[in-house]
PDB file of C-alpha atoms in Angstrom:
ATOM      1  CA  MET A  87       0.000   0.000   0.000  1.00 63.00           C
ATOM      2  CA  GLU A  88       2.810   2.398   0.883  1.00 64.00           C
ATOM      3  CA  LYS A  89       4.523   1.728  -2.463  1.00 69.00           C
ATOM      4  CA  TRP A  90       1.279   2.462  -4.286  1.00 65.00           C
ATOM      5  CA  MET A  91       0.783   5.701  -2.342  1.00 61.00           C
ATOM      6  CA  GLU A  92       4.343   6.839  -3.113  1.00 63.00           C
ATOM      7  CA  GLY A  93       3.893   5.960  -6.781  1.00 66.00           C
ATOM      8  CA  SER A  94       0.648   7.917  -7.038  1.00 63.00           C
ATOM      9  CA  GLY A  95       2.108  11.024  -5.439  1.00 60.00           C
ATOM     10  CA  LEU A  96       0.154  10.699  -2.190  1.00 60.00           C
ATOM     11  CA  PRO A  97       1.920  11.361   1.112  1.00 59.00           C
ATOM     12  CA  ASN A  98       3.138   8.501   3.279  1.00 62.00           C
ATOM     13  CA  ALA A  99       0.456   6.981   5.539  1.00 59.00           C
ATOM     14  CA  MET A 100       2.491   7.626   8.685  1.00 60.00           C
ATOM     15  CA  ASP A 101       2.922  11.277   7.699  1.00 62.00           C
ATOM     16  CA  LEU A 102      -0.853  11.570   7.416  1.00 60.00           C
ATOM     17  CA  ILE A 103      -1.337  10.208  10.919  1.00 62.00           C
ATOM     18  CA  ARG A 104       1.260  12.588  12.377  1.00 66.00           C
ATOM     19  CA  GLU A 105      -0.012  15.621  10.423  1.00 67.00           C
ATOM     20  CA  PRO A 106      -3.819  15.930  10.579  1.00 67.00           C
ATOM     21  CA  LYS A 107      -3.498  19.310   8.817  1.00 69.00           C
ATOM     22  CA  LEU A 108      -2.472  17.444   5.633  1.00 65.00           C
ATOM     23  CA  ILE A 109      -5.732  15.492   5.691  1.00 68.00           C
ATOM     24  CA  GLN A 110      -7.760  18.611   6.396  1.00 72.00           C
ATOM     25  CA  ASN A 111      -6.115  20.534   3.537  1.00 73.00           C
ATOM     26  CA  TYR A 112      -6.568  17.579   1.166  1.00 70.00           C
ATOM     27  CA  VAL A 113     -10.269  17.244   2.039  1.00 72.00           C
ATOM     28  CA  ASN A 114     -10.843  21.010   1.731  1.00 71.00           C
ATOM     29  CA  ASP A 115      -9.203  21.001  -1.713  1.00 72.00           C
ATOM     30  CA  MET A 116     -11.341  18.073  -2.847  1.00 68.00           C
ATOM     31  CA  ILE A 117     -14.543  19.705  -1.601  1.00 68.00           C
ATOM     32  CA  SER A 118     -13.757  23.069  -3.166  1.00 67.00           C
ATOM     33  CA  ASN A 119     -13.035  21.370  -6.501  1.00 66.00           C
ATOM     34  CA  ALA A 120     -16.152  19.189  -6.401  1.00 66.00           C
ATOM     35  CA  VAL A 121     -18.652  21.660  -4.919  1.00 58.00           C
ATOM     36  CA  PRO A 122     -18.139  25.296  -5.909  1.00 53.00           C
ATOM     37  CA  ALA A 123     -20.473  26.475  -3.122  1.00 49.00           C
ATOM     38  CA  PHE A 124     -17.781  25.645  -0.556  1.00 44.00           C
ATOM     39  CA  ALA A 125     -15.024  27.356  -2.532  1.00 46.00           C
ATOM     40  CA  PRO A 126     -13.923  30.879  -1.639  1.00 48.00           C
ATOM     41  CA  SER A 127     -16.300  33.530  -2.889  1.00 45.00           C
ATOM     42  CA  PHE A 128     -14.013  34.750  -5.672  1.00 41.00           C
ATOM     43  CA  LEU A 129     -13.808  31.245  -7.174  1.00 42.00           C
ATOM     44  CA  GLN A 130     -17.573  30.845  -6.917  1.00 43.00           C
ATOM     45  CA  LYS A 131     -18.281  34.146  -8.689  1.00 43.00           C
ATOM     46  CA  LYS A 132     -15.822  33.274 -11.459  1.00 42.00           C
ATOM     47  CA  SER A 133     -17.444  29.880 -12.100  1.00 44.00           C
ATOM     48  CA  GLN A 134     -20.965  31.384 -12.041  1.00 45.00           C
ATOM     49  CA  ILE A 135     -20.011  33.983 -14.623  1.00 42.00           C
ATOM     50  CA  LYS A 136     -18.481  31.319 -16.880  1.00 43.00           C
ATOM     51  CA  SER A 137     -21.525  29.034 -16.643  1.00 45.00           C
ATOM     52  CA  ALA A 138     -23.928  31.938 -17.174  1.00 44.00           C
ATOM     53  CA  THR A 139     -22.197  33.079 -20.353  1.00 42.00           C
ATOM     54  CA  LYS A 140     -21.690  29.537 -21.661  1.00 44.00           C
ATOM     55  CA  ASN A 141     -25.325  28.369 -21.270  1.00 46.00           C
ATOM     56  CA  ARG A 142     -27.149  31.381 -22.688  1.00 44.00           C
ATOM     57  CA  PRO A 143     -28.295  31.358 -26.303  1.00 46.00           C
ATOM     58  CA  LYS A 144     -26.418  33.420 -28.894  1.00 45.00           C
ATOM     59  CA  GLY A 145     -27.722  36.915 -29.511  1.00 43.00           C
ATOM     60  CA  LYS A 146     -29.338  37.266 -26.077  1.00 44.00           C
ATOM     61  CA  PRO A 147     -27.795  39.708 -23.623  1.00 41.00           C
ATOM     62  CA  ALA A 148     -26.628  38.225 -20.354  1.00 41.00           C
ATOM     63  CA  SER A 149     -28.979  38.896 -17.476  1.00 46.00           C
ATOM     64  CA  PRO A 150     -27.495  39.687 -14.080  1.00 50.00           C
ATOM     65  CA  LEU A 151     -26.817  36.687 -11.884  1.00 53.00           C
ATOM     66  CA  ILE A 152     -29.645  35.789  -9.537  1.00 59.00           C
ATOM     67  CA  LYS A 153     -28.611  34.609  -6.115  1.00 64.00           C
ATOM     68  CA  SER A 154     -29.970  31.190  -5.196  1.00 70.00           C
ATOM     69  CA  PRO A 155     -33.154  31.489  -3.160  1.00 77.00           C
ATOM     70  CA  ARG A 156     -33.644  30.041   0.282  1.00 85.00           C
ATOM     71  CA  THR A 157     -35.983  27.105  -0.080  1.00 88.00           C
ATOM     72  CA  LYS A 158     -38.357  25.415   2.299  1.00 90.00           C
ATOM     73  CA  SER A 159     -40.785  22.579   1.682  1.00 90.00           C
ATOM     74  CA  PHE A 160     -43.418  21.141   3.971  1.00 90.00           C
ATOM     75  CA  GLU A 161     -46.639  19.192   3.725  1.00 91.00           C
ATOM     76  CA  THR A 162     -50.153  19.355   5.078  1.00 92.00           C
ATOM     77  CA  HIS A 163     -52.771  16.612   4.961  1.00 91.00           C
ATOM     78  CA  HIS A 164     -53.623  17.257   1.321  1.00 92.00           C
ATOM     79  CA  PHE A 165     -50.857  19.483  -0.101  1.00 94.00           C
ATOM     80  CA  VAL A 166     -47.095  19.876  -0.430  1.00 94.00           C
ATOM     81  CA  ILE A 167     -45.928  23.483  -0.289  1.00 94.00           C
ATOM     82  CA  VAL A 168     -42.546  24.675  -1.578  1.00 94.00           C
ATOM     83  CA  LYS A 169     -41.359  28.229  -0.914  1.00 93.00           C
ATOM     84  CA  PHE A 170     -38.492  29.949  -2.731  1.00 91.00           C
ATOM     85  CA  ASP A 171     -37.457  33.088  -0.833  1.00 89.00           C
ATOM     86  CA  PHE A 172     -35.411  35.281  -3.188  1.00 85.00           C
ATOM     87  CA  VAL A 173     -32.763  37.498  -1.634  1.00 79.00           C
ATOM     88  CA  GLN A 174     -32.894  40.034  -4.462  1.00 79.00           C
ATOM     89  CA  GLU A 175     -35.685  41.398  -6.623  1.00 80.00           C
ATOM     90  CA  ILE A 176     -36.296  39.312  -9.748  1.00 83.00           C
ATOM     91  CA  ASN A 177     -38.641  39.321 -12.702  1.00 86.00           C
ATOM     92  CA  PRO A 178     -40.866  36.235 -12.206  1.00 86.00           C
ATOM     93  CA  GLU A 179     -41.557  36.089 -15.954  1.00 89.00           C
ATOM     94  CA  GLU A 180     -37.932  35.027 -16.498  1.00 88.00           C
ATOM     95  CA  LEU A 181     -38.240  31.987 -14.215  1.00 90.00           C
ATOM     96  CA  ARG A 182     -39.335  28.561 -15.444  1.00 93.00           C
ATOM     97  CA  LEU A 183     -41.001  26.115 -13.057  1.00 94.00           C
ATOM     98  CA  PHE A 184     -41.201  22.364 -13.672  1.00 95.00           C
ATOM     99  CA  ILE A 185     -43.083  19.877 -11.502  1.00 94.00           C
ATOM    100  CA  ARG A 186     -42.939  16.098 -11.514  1.00 93.00           C
ATOM    101  CA  PRO A 187     -44.410  13.674  -8.958  1.00 92.00           C
ATOM    102  CA  ASP A 188     -41.303  13.663  -6.742  1.00 91.00           C
ATOM    103  CA  LYS A 189     -39.447  16.937  -7.505  1.00 93.00           C
ATOM    104  CA  VAL A 190     -39.839  20.622  -8.290  1.00 94.00           C
ATOM    105  CA  LYS A 191     -37.256  22.284 -10.548  1.00 93.00           C
ATOM    106  CA  LEU A 192     -36.744  26.028 -10.951  1.00 92.00           C
ATOM    107  CA  GLU A 193     -34.705  27.335 -13.908  1.00 91.00           C
ATOM    108  CA  PHE A 194     -33.111  30.785 -13.816  1.00 87.00           C
ATOM    109  CA  PRO A 195     -32.513  33.054 -16.832  1.00 84.00           C
ATOM    110  CA  ASP A 196     -28.751  32.462 -16.588  1.00 84.00           C
ATOM    111  CA  GLY A 197     -29.226  28.698 -17.087  1.00 85.00           C
ATOM    112  CA  ARG A 198     -28.825  27.554 -13.491  1.00 87.00           C
ATOM    113  CA  ARG A 199     -31.313  25.106 -11.998  1.00 90.00           C
ATOM    114  CA  GLU A 200     -32.492  24.385  -8.490  1.00 90.00           C
ATOM    115  CA  GLU A 201     -34.205  21.080  -7.677  1.00 91.00           C
ATOM    116  CA  ILE A 202     -36.202  20.333  -4.546  1.00 91.00           C
ATOM    117  CA  VAL A 203     -37.065  16.765  -3.603  1.00 92.00           C
ATOM    118  CA  LEU A 204     -40.647  16.680  -2.357  1.00 92.00           C
ATOM    119  CA  PRO A 205     -41.565  14.976   0.924  1.00 91.00           C
ATOM    120  CA  SER A 206     -44.540  13.163  -0.706  1.00 90.00           C
ATOM    121  CA  ILE A 207     -45.648  12.100  -4.154  1.00 91.00           C
ATOM    122  CA  VAL A 208     -47.835  14.779  -5.780  1.00 92.00           C
ATOM    123  CA  LEU A 209     -50.100  15.293  -8.780  1.00 92.00           C
ATOM    124  CA  PRO A 210     -48.032  17.599 -11.049  1.00 92.00           C
ATOM    125  CA  ASP A 211     -51.089  18.968 -12.879  1.00 92.00           C
ATOM    126  CA  SER A 212     -52.784  20.185  -9.685  1.00 92.00           C
ATOM    127  CA  TYR A 213     -50.622  23.093  -8.594  1.00 93.00           C
ATOM    128  CA  ARG A 214     -50.827  26.795  -7.843  1.00 94.00           C
ATOM    129  CA  ALA A 215     -47.746  28.982  -8.138  1.00 94.00           C
ATOM    130  CA  LEU A 216     -47.777  32.538  -6.811  1.00 93.00           C
ATOM    131  CA  TYR A 217     -44.952  35.085  -6.731  1.00 92.00           C
ATOM    132  CA  LYS A 218     -45.432  37.903  -4.227  1.00 90.00           C
ATOM    133  CA  ASP A 219     -43.008  40.126  -2.278  1.00 88.00           C
ATOM    134  CA  GLY A 220     -39.929  38.156  -3.352  1.00 87.00           C
ATOM    135  CA  ILE A 221     -41.382  34.740  -2.462  1.00 89.00           C
ATOM    136  CA  LEU A 222     -42.449  32.110  -4.969  1.00 91.00           C
ATOM    137  CA  GLN A 223     -44.900  29.694  -3.335  1.00 94.00           C
ATOM    138  CA  VAL A 224     -45.853  26.480  -5.112  1.00 95.00           C
ATOM    139  CA  LYS A 225     -48.789  24.527  -3.682  1.00 96.00           C
ATOM    140  CA  ILE A 226     -49.283  21.027  -5.111  1.00 95.00           C
ATOM    141  CA  ARG A 227     -51.974  18.481  -4.269  1.00 94.00           C
ATOM    142  CA  LYS A 228     -50.710  15.184  -2.865  1.00 92.00           C
ATOM    143  CA  ARG A 229     -51.551  12.011  -4.701  1.00 89.00           C
ATOM    144  CA  SER A 230     -54.222  10.242  -2.696  1.00 81.00           C
ATOM    145  CA  LEU A 231     -53.669   6.756  -1.448  1.00 75.00           C
ATOM    146  CA  ASN A 232     -55.814   4.215  -3.184  1.00 74.00           C
ATOM    147  CA  ARG A 233     -57.213   2.305  -0.233  1.00 75.00           C
ATOM    148  CA  ARG A 234     -59.198  -0.133  -2.354  1.00 82.00           C
ATOM    149  CA  TYR A 235     -57.977  -3.675  -2.560  1.00 82.00           C
ATOM    150  CA  ARG A 236     -57.139  -5.111  -5.917  1.00 83.00           C
ATOM    151  CA  GLU A 237     -57.474  -8.807  -6.446  1.00 85.00           C
ATOM    152  CA  ALA A 238     -54.187 -10.540  -7.106  1.00 87.00           C
ATOM    153  CA  TYR A 239     -54.360 -13.779  -9.000  1.00 87.00           C
ATOM    154  CA  ILE A 240     -52.364 -16.736  -7.717  1.00 88.00           C
ATOM    155  CA  ARG A 241     -50.716 -19.068 -10.173  1.00 88.00           C
ATOM    156  CA  TRP A 242     -50.840 -22.731  -9.312  1.00 88.00           C
ATOM    157  CA  THR A 243     -49.892 -25.935 -10.996  1.00 80.00           C
TER     158      THR A 243
END
């Protein structure tokens, strides 16, 4: 194992045990490379600008970056409610909302997407979406449980 680690450029195992800072720095580097949200703010802004200019169609001017909204989802007896609380003022006509039985997806004008996993299965066609005072609220009816029994046939020989 030690030969493999030396050959791959990784530090010696005993050095890792003696120097926990090496592990911490390695993990922080891996996280910042994999998840830009944990990277320093200047790296995050640079990657957002690149993705915003890369994903927009030709001939359309770039819209200013929209900060990701705070999201909250909860359920009542008959509905699932998802709230997107926007930090800055936005034009709701530029947003696109998609609903499927298990998720809600919000697309921003700059091409970014935000997906929320719903706590229950819903009926995507039975929704109400309202944007007011910087909050987008989506109310979706839950799919009712079919409590009827269905006969199951038994094969026999």
